[in-house]
Coordinates of C-alpha atoms and ligand atoms in Angstrom, one line a residue:
Chain D
M1 CA -18.4 -2.4 38.7
A2 CA -16.3 -2.4 41.8
A3 CA -16.2 0.9 43.7
W4 CA -12.4 1.3 43.5
L5 CA -12.6 1.4 39.6
Q6 CA -14.4 4.7 39.8
D7 CA -11.4 6.4 41.4
V8 CA -8.4 4.6 40.3
E9 CA -5.7 6.7 38.6
D10 CA -4.3 5.0 35.5
L11 CA -0.6 5.4 35.7
T12 CA 2.0 5.2 32.9
L13 CA 5.7 4.9 33.3
K14 CA 8.3 6.7 31.1
G15 CA 11.2 4.7 29.7
Q16 CA 13.7 4.7 26.9
I17 CA 16.3 2.2 25.7
N18 CA 19.5 3.3 24.1
V19 CA 21.1 0.4 22.3
P20 CA 24.2 1.3 20.2
Y21 CA 24.9 -0.8 17.2
T22 CA 27.9 -1.2 14.8
W23 CA 26.5 -2.3 11.4
S24 CA 28.7 -4.1 8.8
V25 CA 28.5 -2.4 5.5
G26 CA 30.2 -5.3 3.6
E27 CA 32.9 -5.1 0.9
V28 CA 30.6 -4.0 -1.9
G29 CA 28.8 -1.3 0.0
S30 CA 32.1 -0.2 1.5
R31 CA 33.6 0.4 -1.9
F32 CA 30.6 2.5 -2.7
L33 CA 30.9 4.6 0.5
V34 CA 34.7 5.0 0.2
A35 CA 34.2 6.3 -3.4
L36 CA 31.7 8.8 -2.1
R37 CA 34.1 9.8 0.7
D38 CA 37.4 10.0 -1.2
E39 CA 36.5 10.7 -4.8
E40 CA 33.0 12.2 -4.8
K41 CA 32.0 9.4 -7.1
I42 CA 28.8 7.4 -7.2
L43 CA 29.4 3.7 -8.1
G44 CA 26.9 1.1 -9.2
N45 CA 27.1 -2.4 -10.5
R46 CA 25.4 -4.5 -13.2
C47 CA 23.8 -7.9 -12.7
P48 CA 25.4 -10.0 -15.5
S49 CA 22.2 -12.1 -15.8
C50 CA 19.4 -9.5 -16.1
N51 CA 21.7 -6.5 -16.9
T52 CA 20.1 -4.3 -14.2
V53 CA 22.5 -1.6 -13.1
Y54 CA 22.0 -1.2 -9.3
V55 CA 22.8 1.7 -7.1
P56 CA 23.9 1.4 -4.3
P57 CA 25.7 -1.7 -5.7
R58 CA 24.7 -5.2 -4.6
K59 CA 26.7 -8.3 -3.9
N60 CA 24.0 -10.3 -5.5
C61 CA 20.9 -9.7 -7.6
G62 CA 17.8 -10.4 -5.6
S63 CA 15.6 -11.1 -8.6
C64 CA 18.0 -13.4 -10.4
F65 CA 19.5 -14.7 -7.2
K66 CA 22.9 -14.7 -8.8
D67 CA 26.2 -13.2 -7.6
I68 CA 27.3 -10.0 -9.2
D69 CA 31.0 -10.5 -10.1
D70 CA 33.9 -8.2 -9.5
N71 CA 34.2 -6.6 -13.0
Q72 CA 30.7 -5.2 -13.3
W73 CA 31.3 -1.8 -11.6
A74 CA 30.2 1.4 -13.3
E75 CA 30.5 5.1 -12.3
L76 CA 27.0 6.7 -12.4
G77 CA 25.6 10.2 -12.3
P78 CA 26.4 12.5 -10.7
E79 CA 23.3 13.8 -12.5
G80 CA 20.0 12.1 -12.9
V81 CA 16.2 12.5 -13.3
V82 CA 13.6 12.8 -10.5
T83 CA 11.0 10.0 -11.1
A84 CA 8.9 10.5 -8.0
F85 CA 8.9 12.6 -4.9
T86 CA 7.1 13.9 -1.9
I87 CA 7.5 17.3 -0.2
V88 CA 7.5 16.8 3.6
R89 CA 5.6 19.6 5.4
Y90 CA 5.9 18.4 9.1
D91 CA 8.9 18.5 11.3
Y92 CA 10.0 15.4 13.2
P93 CA 13.3 14.9 15.1
L94 CA 14.2 11.7 13.2
Q95 CA 13.9 13.3 9.8
P96 CA 17.2 14.2 8.1
A97 CA 16.2 17.8 7.4
K98 CA 13.9 20.5 8.6
A99 CA 10.6 20.8 6.7
P100 CA 10.0 21.7 4.0
F101 CA 12.2 19.3 2.1
A102 CA 11.7 16.5 -0.4
Y103 CA 12.4 12.8 -0.4
A104 CA 13.0 11.9 -4.1
I105 CA 13.6 8.9 -6.1
I106 CA 16.3 9.8 -8.6
K107 CA 17.2 7.7 -11.7
L108 CA 21.0 8.5 -11.9
D109 CA 22.4 8.6 -15.4
G110 CA 23.5 5.0 -16.2
A111 CA 21.4 3.3 -13.4
D112 CA 18.3 1.1 -13.8
V113 CA 16.9 1.5 -10.3
G114 CA 16.0 4.6 -8.3
F115 CA 18.3 6.2 -5.7
V116 CA 16.5 7.6 -2.7
H117 CA 17.8 10.9 -1.4
L118 CA 16.9 14.4 -0.4
I119 CA 16.2 17.7 -2.2
R120 CA 16.4 20.8 0.0
Q121 CA 16.2 23.8 -2.5
G122 CA 14.0 24.8 -5.4
L123 CA 11.0 22.8 -4.1
E124 CA 8.6 25.1 -6.0
K125 CA 10.2 24.0 -9.2
L126 CA 10.4 20.3 -8.4
R127 CA 8.5 18.1 -10.9
N128 CA 8.9 14.5 -12.1
G129 CA 11.4 14.6 -15.0
V130 CA 13.5 17.5 -13.7
R131 CA 17.3 16.9 -13.8
V132 CA 19.2 17.1 -10.6
K133 CA 22.9 16.8 -9.6
A134 CA 24.5 15.4 -6.4
L135 CA 25.9 18.0 -4.0
F136 CA 28.7 16.5 -1.9
K137 CA 29.5 17.7 1.6
E138 CA 32.8 19.3 2.4
E139 CA 33.5 16.9 5.2
R140 CA 32.8 13.3 4.3
T141 CA 32.9 10.2 6.5
G142 CA 31.9 7.3 4.3
H143 CA 28.1 7.7 4.7
I144 CA 25.1 7.9 2.4
L145 CA 24.7 11.5 3.6
D146 CA 28.2 12.4 2.3
I147 CA 25.9 13.5 -0.5
D148 CA 24.2 16.4 1.2
S149 CA 21.3 16.4 -1.2
F150 CA 20.5 16.8 -4.9
V151 CA 20.1 20.2 -6.5
L152 CA 17.9 21.1 -9.4
L153 CA 19.7 21.9 -12.7
E154 CA 18.4 24.8 -14.7
A155 CA 16.3 23.7 -17.7
Chain H
M1 CA -2.5 -33.2 1.1
A2 CA -3.2 -30.4 3.5
R3 CA -6.3 -30.6 5.8
R4 CA -9.1 -28.2 5.2
V5 CA -9.2 -25.5 7.9
A6 CA -11.9 -23.0 9.1
I7 CA -12.1 -20.0 11.3
V8 CA -14.6 -20.8 14.1
G9 CA -14.5 -17.6 16.2
A10 CA -13.0 -14.2 16.5
G11 CA -12.6 -11.6 19.3
Q12 CA -11.3 -8.1 19.4
T13 CA -11.0 -5.3 21.9
H14 CA -12.9 -2.0 21.7
H15 CA -10.1 -0.1 20.1
K16 CA -8.9 3.2 21.5
S17 CA -6.0 5.6 21.0
H18 CA -4.9 5.0 24.6
R19 CA -6.0 2.0 26.7
L20 CA -4.4 3.2 29.9
D21 CA -6.8 1.0 32.0
V22 CA -4.9 -2.2 30.9
N23 CA -1.3 -3.2 30.1
G24 CA -0.4 -5.1 27.0
R25 CA -0.9 -8.6 28.5
E26 CA -4.3 -7.7 29.9
M27 CA -5.4 -6.2 26.6
I28 CA -4.4 -9.3 24.7
N29 CA -6.4 -11.3 27.2
E30 CA -9.6 -9.3 26.4
A31 CA -9.4 -10.3 22.7
V32 CA -8.5 -14.0 23.6
M33 CA -11.5 -14.4 26.0
R34 CA -13.8 -12.9 23.4
A35 CA -12.5 -15.2 20.7
L36 CA -12.9 -18.3 23.0
A37 CA -16.4 -17.2 23.9
D38 CA -17.3 -16.7 20.3
S39 CA -16.0 -20.2 19.5
E40 CA -17.8 -21.6 22.5
I41 CA -14.6 -23.3 23.8
T42 CA -12.2 -22.7 26.6
I43 CA -8.4 -22.3 26.6
T44 CA -8.0 -26.1 27.3
D45 CA -9.3 -26.8 23.8
I46 CA -6.5 -24.8 22.2
D47 CA -3.5 -26.9 21.0
A48 CA -1.1 -24.1 20.0
I49 CA -0.8 -20.3 19.8
I50 CA 0.7 -18.0 17.2
I51 CA 1.2 -14.4 18.4
G52 CA 2.6 -11.3 16.7
N53 CA 3.1 -7.6 17.0
M54 CA 5.5 -4.9 15.6
D55 CA 9.2 -5.2 16.6
H56 CA 10.4 -2.3 18.8
F57 CA 6.9 -0.9 19.4
E58 CA 6.6 -1.9 23.1
S59 CA 10.2 -2.6 23.7
I60 CA 9.5 -6.3 24.6
N61 CA 11.3 -8.7 22.3
Y62 CA 10.1 -12.1 23.7
V63 CA 6.4 -11.3 23.4
D64 CA 5.5 -15.0 23.0
T65 CA 6.8 -15.8 26.5
W66 CA 6.0 -12.4 28.1
S67 CA 2.3 -12.7 27.1
V68 CA 1.4 -16.2 28.3
E69 CA -0.8 -15.0 31.1
G70 CA -2.8 -13.0 28.7
S71 CA -2.7 -15.3 25.7
G72 CA -3.4 -18.5 27.6
G73 CA 0.0 -19.9 26.5
V74 CA 1.1 -21.3 29.8
M75 CA 2.4 -24.9 29.1
K76 CA 1.3 -24.7 25.5
P77 CA 3.3 -24.5 22.2
I78 CA 3.5 -20.8 21.4
M79 CA 5.6 -18.9 18.9
K80 CA 6.0 -15.3 17.8
V81 CA 5.7 -14.4 14.1
T82 CA 6.4 -10.8 13.1
T83 CA 6.5 -9.4 9.6
G84 CA 5.8 -5.7 10.1
G85 CA 2.4 -4.5 8.8
T86 CA 1.6 -8.0 7.5
T87 CA 2.1 -9.5 11.0
G88 CA -1.7 -10.0 11.4
T89 CA -2.1 -12.0 8.2
S90 CA 1.2 -13.8 8.9
V91 CA -0.1 -15.1 12.3
A92 CA -3.4 -16.1 10.6
I93 CA -1.6 -17.9 7.7
A94 CA 0.8 -19.5 10.2
A95 CA -2.1 -20.7 12.3
Y96 CA -3.7 -22.1 9.1
Y97 CA -0.5 -23.9 8.2
H98 CA -0.4 -25.4 11.7
V99 CA -3.9 -26.9 11.5
A100 CA -3.6 -27.8 7.8
S101 CA -0.5 -29.8 8.6
G102 CA -2.5 -32.2 10.7
L103 CA -0.3 -31.7 13.8
F104 CA -2.7 -29.4 15.6
D105 CA -6.6 -29.4 15.7
R106 CA -7.3 -26.0 17.1
V107 CA -4.9 -23.1 17.0
L108 CA -5.3 -19.5 18.3
A109 CA -3.9 -16.6 16.3
I110 CA -3.3 -13.3 18.1
G111 CA -2.2 -9.9 16.9
W112 CA -1.9 -6.9 19.1
E113 CA -0.3 -3.5 19.5
K114 CA -0.1 -0.8 22.2
N115 CA 0.8 2.0 19.9
S116 CA 0.4 4.5 22.7
E117 CA 3.5 3.1 24.4
S118 CA 5.9 3.9 21.5
D119 CA 7.2 6.6 19.3
T120 CA 5.7 5.0 16.2
T121 CA 8.1 6.6 13.8
A122 CA 11.2 5.9 15.8
A123 CA 10.2 2.3 16.0
I124 CA 9.1 2.0 12.3
V125 CA 12.4 3.4 10.9
T126 CA 14.1 0.3 12.2
C127 CA 12.4 -1.5 9.3
S128 CA 14.6 0.4 6.8
D129 CA 18.1 -0.8 6.1
P130 CA 20.4 0.7 8.7
V131 CA 23.2 1.6 6.2
W132 CA 21.2 2.8 3.3
D133 CA 17.5 3.9 3.2
R134 CA 17.2 4.7 6.9
F135 CA 19.0 8.0 6.5
S136 CA 17.6 9.2 3.3
Y137 CA 14.1 7.8 3.1
S138 CA 12.8 6.9 6.6
G139 CA 9.4 6.2 8.2
A140 CA 6.0 5.2 6.9
I141 CA 4.9 8.4 5.3
P142 CA 7.6 9.2 2.7
S143 CA 7.2 6.0 0.8
L144 CA 3.4 6.2 0.8
A145 CA 3.4 9.9 -0.2
T146 CA 5.8 9.2 -3.0
E147 CA 3.7 6.4 -4.3
A148 CA 0.6 8.6 -4.1
S149 CA 2.1 11.5 -6.0
A150 CA 3.4 9.1 -8.6
Y151 CA -0.1 7.6 -9.0
M152 CA -1.7 11.1 -9.3
E153 CA 0.8 12.1 -12.0
Q154 CA 0.3 8.8 -13.9
Y155 CA -3.5 8.8 -14.0
G156 CA -4.6 12.3 -13.1
A157 CA -6.2 11.3 -9.8
T158 CA -7.0 14.1 -7.4
Q159 CA -6.7 14.6 -3.7
E160 CA -10.5 14.7 -3.6
D161 CA -10.6 11.2 -5.2
A162 CA -8.5 9.9 -2.3
A163 CA -10.5 11.8 0.3
R164 CA -13.5 9.8 -1.0
V165 CA -11.9 6.6 0.3
A166 CA -11.2 8.1 3.8
V167 CA -14.8 9.3 3.9
R168 CA -16.1 5.8 2.9
D169 CA -14.1 4.0 5.6
R170 CA -15.0 6.5 8.3
T171 CA -18.7 6.4 7.3
H172 CA -18.6 2.6 7.5
A173 CA -17.1 2.9 11.0
L174 CA -20.5 4.3 12.1
N175 CA -21.6 0.6 12.1
N176 CA -18.7 -0.8 14.1
P177 CA -18.6 -0.1 17.8
Y178 CA -15.1 -1.7 18.1
A179 CA -13.6 0.8 15.7
Q180 CA -11.4 3.6 17.2
M181 CA -13.2 6.1 15.0
Y182 CA -16.6 4.8 15.8
N183 CA -19.2 7.5 15.5
R184 CA -16.7 10.0 14.1
P185 CA -17.7 10.5 10.4
I186 CA -15.8 13.0 8.2
T187 CA -16.5 14.8 5.0
I188 CA -14.3 15.3 1.9
Q189 CA -14.0 19.0 3.0
D190 CA -12.6 17.8 6.4
V191 CA -10.0 15.8 4.6
M192 CA -9.0 18.6 2.2
E193 CA -8.7 21.1 5.1
S194 CA -6.6 18.8 7.4
S195 CA -3.0 19.6 7.6
M196 CA -0.5 18.6 4.9
L197 CA 2.0 16.1 6.2
A198 CA 3.9 15.2 3.0
Y199 CA 2.3 16.0 -0.3
P200 CA -0.3 14.7 -1.2
I201 CA -1.0 13.1 2.2
K202 CA -2.9 15.0 4.8
L203 CA -3.7 14.1 8.3
L204 CA -7.2 12.6 7.6
D205 CA -5.8 10.5 4.6
V206 CA -3.9 8.3 7.1
C207 CA -4.6 5.7 9.7
P208 CA -4.6 6.6 13.4
R209 CA -2.5 5.1 16.2
T210 CA -4.4 2.5 18.1
D211 CA -4.2 0.4 21.2
G212 CA -6.0 -2.9 20.4
A213 CA -5.8 -6.7 20.0
C214 CA -7.5 -9.4 18.0
A215 CA -7.7 -13.1 18.4
V216 CA -9.0 -15.8 15.9
V217 CA -9.6 -19.5 16.4
F218 CA -8.7 -21.9 13.5
A219 CA -10.0 -25.5 13.6
A220 CA -9.6 -28.6 11.4
E221 CA -12.3 -30.1 9.2
G222 CA -14.3 -32.7 11.1
I223 CA -14.1 -30.5 14.2
A224 CA -15.0 -27.0 12.8
E225 CA -18.4 -28.1 11.5
K226 CA -19.4 -29.4 15.0
M227 CA -18.3 -26.2 16.7
I228 CA -20.5 -23.6 15.0
P229 CA -23.2 -23.6 12.3
R230 CA -21.3 -21.7 9.7
P231 CA -17.5 -21.8 9.9
A232 CA -15.5 -19.5 7.6
W233 CA -13.3 -21.9 5.5
I234 CA -9.9 -20.9 4.2
K235 CA -10.1 -21.2 0.5
S236 CA -6.7 -19.9 -0.4
T237 CA -3.8 -17.8 0.9
A238 CA -0.8 -16.2 -0.8
V239 CA 2.2 -14.2 0.4
R240 CA 4.6 -12.0 -1.7
H241 CA 7.5 -9.9 -0.6
T242 CA 9.4 -7.9 -3.2
T243 CA 12.5 -5.8 -2.6
T244 CA 13.8 -4.1 0.6
W245 CA 15.3 -1.2 -1.4
F246 CA 12.8 1.6 -1.7
G247 CA 14.6 2.9 -4.8
D248 CA 14.1 -0.4 -6.6
V249 CA 10.3 -0.1 -6.6
D250 CA 8.8 0.9 -10.0
Y251 CA 5.7 2.8 -9.0
D252 CA 4.3 2.9 -12.5
T253 CA 3.7 -0.8 -12.8
G254 CA 1.2 -0.8 -9.9
M255 CA 1.4 -2.6 -6.6
L256 CA 3.4 -5.6 -7.8
S257 CA 3.4 -7.8 -4.7
L258 CA -0.4 -7.4 -4.3
Q259 CA -0.9 -8.2 -8.0
R260 CA 1.2 -11.4 -7.7
A261 CA -0.3 -12.5 -4.4
A262 CA -3.9 -11.9 -5.7
R263 CA -3.1 -13.8 -8.9
E264 CA -2.0 -16.9 -7.0
A265 CA -4.8 -16.8 -4.5
Y266 CA -7.5 -16.1 -7.1
E267 CA -6.2 -19.0 -9.3
K268 CA -6.3 -21.4 -6.3
A269 CA -9.8 -20.2 -5.3
G270 CA -11.3 -20.0 -8.9
I271 CA -11.9 -16.2 -8.7
K272 CA -12.3 -14.9 -12.2
N273 CA -14.1 -11.6 -11.8
P274 CA -13.2 -10.2 -8.3
A275 CA -15.9 -7.5 -8.2
E276 CA -18.6 -10.2 -8.8
D277 CA -17.0 -13.2 -7.2
F278 CA -16.4 -11.6 -3.9
D279 CA -19.3 -10.5 -1.7
V280 CA -17.2 -8.3 0.6
A281 CA -13.6 -7.2 1.0
E282 CA -11.7 -6.2 4.1
L283 CA -8.5 -4.6 2.8
Y284 CA -5.4 -3.3 4.6
L285 CA -5.5 0.2 3.2
P286 CA -3.3 2.3 5.6
Y287 CA -4.0 5.5 3.7
S288 CA -6.6 6.8 1.3
Y289 CA -4.6 6.6 -1.9
A290 CA -4.2 2.8 -1.4
G291 CA -8.0 2.6 -1.8
L292 CA -7.6 3.8 -5.4
K293 CA -4.4 2.2 -6.6
W294 CA -4.3 -1.1 -4.7
I295 CA -7.9 -2.1 -5.6
E296 CA -6.6 -2.0 -9.2
A297 CA -3.8 -4.5 -8.2
L298 CA -6.6 -6.7 -6.8
G299 CA -8.4 -6.6 -10.2
F300 CA -11.6 -4.8 -9.0
C301 CA -11.1 -2.3 -11.8
G302 CA -8.4 -1.6 -14.4
P303 CA -5.3 0.6 -14.0
G304 CA -6.2 4.2 -13.4
E305 CA -9.9 3.3 -12.9
G306 CA -9.8 3.4 -9.1
P307 CA -11.1 6.9 -8.6
A308 CA -14.2 6.3 -10.8
F309 CA -14.8 2.9 -9.4
V310 CA -14.9 4.2 -5.8
G311 CA -16.6 7.5 -6.8
E312 CA -19.5 5.7 -8.3
G313 CA -20.2 4.1 -4.9
N314 CA -19.3 0.5 -6.0
T315 CA -17.3 0.0 -2.8
D316 CA -19.9 1.5 -0.3
M317 CA -22.2 -0.7 1.8
G318 CA -24.9 -1.7 -0.7
G319 CA -22.5 -1.4 -3.7
I320 CA -21.4 -4.3 -5.9
I321 CA -18.3 -5.0 -3.7
P322 CA -18.6 -3.4 -0.2
M323 CA -15.1 -2.6 1.1
N324 CA -14.2 -2.3 4.7
P325 CA -17.6 -2.6 6.4
S326 CA -15.6 -2.4 9.7
G327 CA -14.3 1.1 8.9
G328 CA -10.9 -0.4 7.8
V329 CA -7.4 0.7 8.8
I330 CA -8.2 4.4 8.5
S331 CA -10.6 3.9 11.4
T332 CA -8.4 1.5 13.5
N333 CA -4.7 0.7 13.3
C334 CA -3.3 -1.3 16.2
I335 CA -0.6 -2.4 13.7
G336 CA 0.2 -6.0 14.8
A337 CA -3.5 -6.7 15.0
T338 CA -4.5 -4.7 11.9
A339 CA -4.1 -7.4 9.2
L340 CA -5.6 -10.1 11.6
L341 CA -8.6 -7.7 12.0
R342 CA -9.0 -7.9 8.2
V343 CA -9.2 -11.7 8.4
A344 CA -11.4 -11.6 11.5
E345 CA -13.8 -9.2 9.9
A346 CA -14.0 -11.2 6.7
A347 CA -14.7 -14.3 8.8
I348 CA -17.4 -12.4 10.8
Q349 CA -19.1 -11.5 7.5
I350 CA -19.1 -15.2 6.4
M351 CA -20.3 -16.4 9.8
G352 CA -23.1 -13.7 9.7
K353 CA -22.1 -12.1 13.0
G354 CA -21.5 -8.6 11.6
E355 CA -24.6 -7.0 13.3
K356 CA -24.9 -3.4 12.0
R357 CA -21.9 -3.8 9.6
Q358 CA -23.1 -7.2 8.2
V359 CA -23.3 -7.4 4.4
P360 CA -26.2 -9.6 3.4
D361 CA -25.6 -13.2 2.2
V362 CA -21.8 -13.3 2.2
K363 CA -20.4 -16.5 0.6
T364 CA -16.9 -15.4 -0.4
A365 CA -14.8 -12.8 1.3
L366 CA -11.3 -11.3 0.6
A367 CA -8.9 -10.1 3.3
T368 CA -5.4 -8.5 2.6
G369 CA -2.4 -7.5 4.6
F370 CA 0.2 -4.9 3.7
G371 CA 3.7 -4.3 5.2
G372 CA 7.0 -2.7 5.0
C373 CA 8.4 -2.1 1.6
W374 CA 5.3 -3.1 -0.4
W375 CA 4.7 -6.6 0.8
S376 CA 1.3 -8.3 0.4
D377 CA -0.7 -11.1 1.9
V378 CA -4.0 -12.3 0.5
V379 CA -6.6 -14.5 2.3
I380 CA -9.8 -15.8 0.7
L381 CA -12.6 -17.2 2.9
T382 CA -15.7 -19.0 1.9
G383 CA -18.9 -20.3 3.6
D384 CA -18.9 -23.5 1.6
K385 CA -16.4 -26.1 2.6
P386 CA -13.8 -26.2 -0.2
Ligands
ZN1 ZN1 19.7 -9.9 -12.1

């Protein structure tokens, strides 16, 4: 081994890239977000081929690979059932809430697929099968987090 | 008809949490030089290179060009393939396709990651849809933790059952000097007492962050046999991607993409009873609960039988189907290299070069890759030319 290797200081350099984006939501997703924002309504749509009711709504069904046409919209929820969840115990800046909080998969009334969202309160009572209801924010901007979280309904 | 293809050599770095003594290119070069030496060839014998890593992890987006000094790609065909966690099996399968096509005789597959350079979670959330799941379900741990809690609820599996998987892999890493967790065994009590990240996942249930690289040489029939005494032949491969929406996953039906990929690969390879037909398995199990549930998708035992199957020692060294003699992903996770390490380690077992981690008389070996929103790759290797 060369002598210089004994003493060399391994340097690292700090860096960060900050790249802003403007993502297109698309007409179908936009209608969903506008309904959240303006009417506090959760919209889904039904694949005419396999009858799966999707939420958020889709322009086409990935499984059938068929377009979902214009007249298949349905209002869903705002209540539903928790089908699976995890309670997060560590804090991290990129997470949408301070720990403890839950990420949950919620089967909204009328939907066939899960809706992924947050539960902040009543974590000690959180179980698969409990009923929850969407809590909308006062100020809404057309964003998935216009729903603040889901709250547990009393049994 | 595709040509038959074999793995004729593999190389990897000594994996560490921080390899501050080398930059990414230099780290890639270590694995490449070891793979070439293992295959007893030089870079001039390589016709093309496939390289991959995780998008956004090192903030370099033209890795194929940037890495040529390290990979040996100067004035050669080289392309980047990146598919998240499955990147390593994707570069292996792409290299296999290249040679099988008849257009290239010897192709080098490379996977690498310098996890120490990135904020892993910040980089990994970019795999979630930017309008939908990124804000309400981000990062690697929520989806895995939700899957784990659903599995426990469905079958009554316990946190101790999962800890047994982590203990197995970390025990196996005692035999692998390349593993990041080499010589760092743990107990079930250690796992149970480690901090809760997101129920039921605790710190010692999950993989570490690793700096490391892996390189594997693929060669065509007629050439492979002349290169080394016992090449590891590709018997079959399969790839399945399901949905990108985390809410669309039905956890109660098992790990669907892995079931489907395994079904196709097993049918092509004539595998009827996986636990008996395979001699060893190197599985992409990024957290302990996968070692219970996903081995059910692979048909090693029935639904809900994972805890008993593992608990009885069937998957330990000396068991009927040793899993992860290398120590697995729980002992080393340089993500872009991780699935390629599974293929490399399976090939090493066939070639008989496993030293202390060698399983005796390996004829047929299974390797898997896992990525993103429940995607799966399956690779089956054999010592007998198919
Ligand atoms: Zn459909």
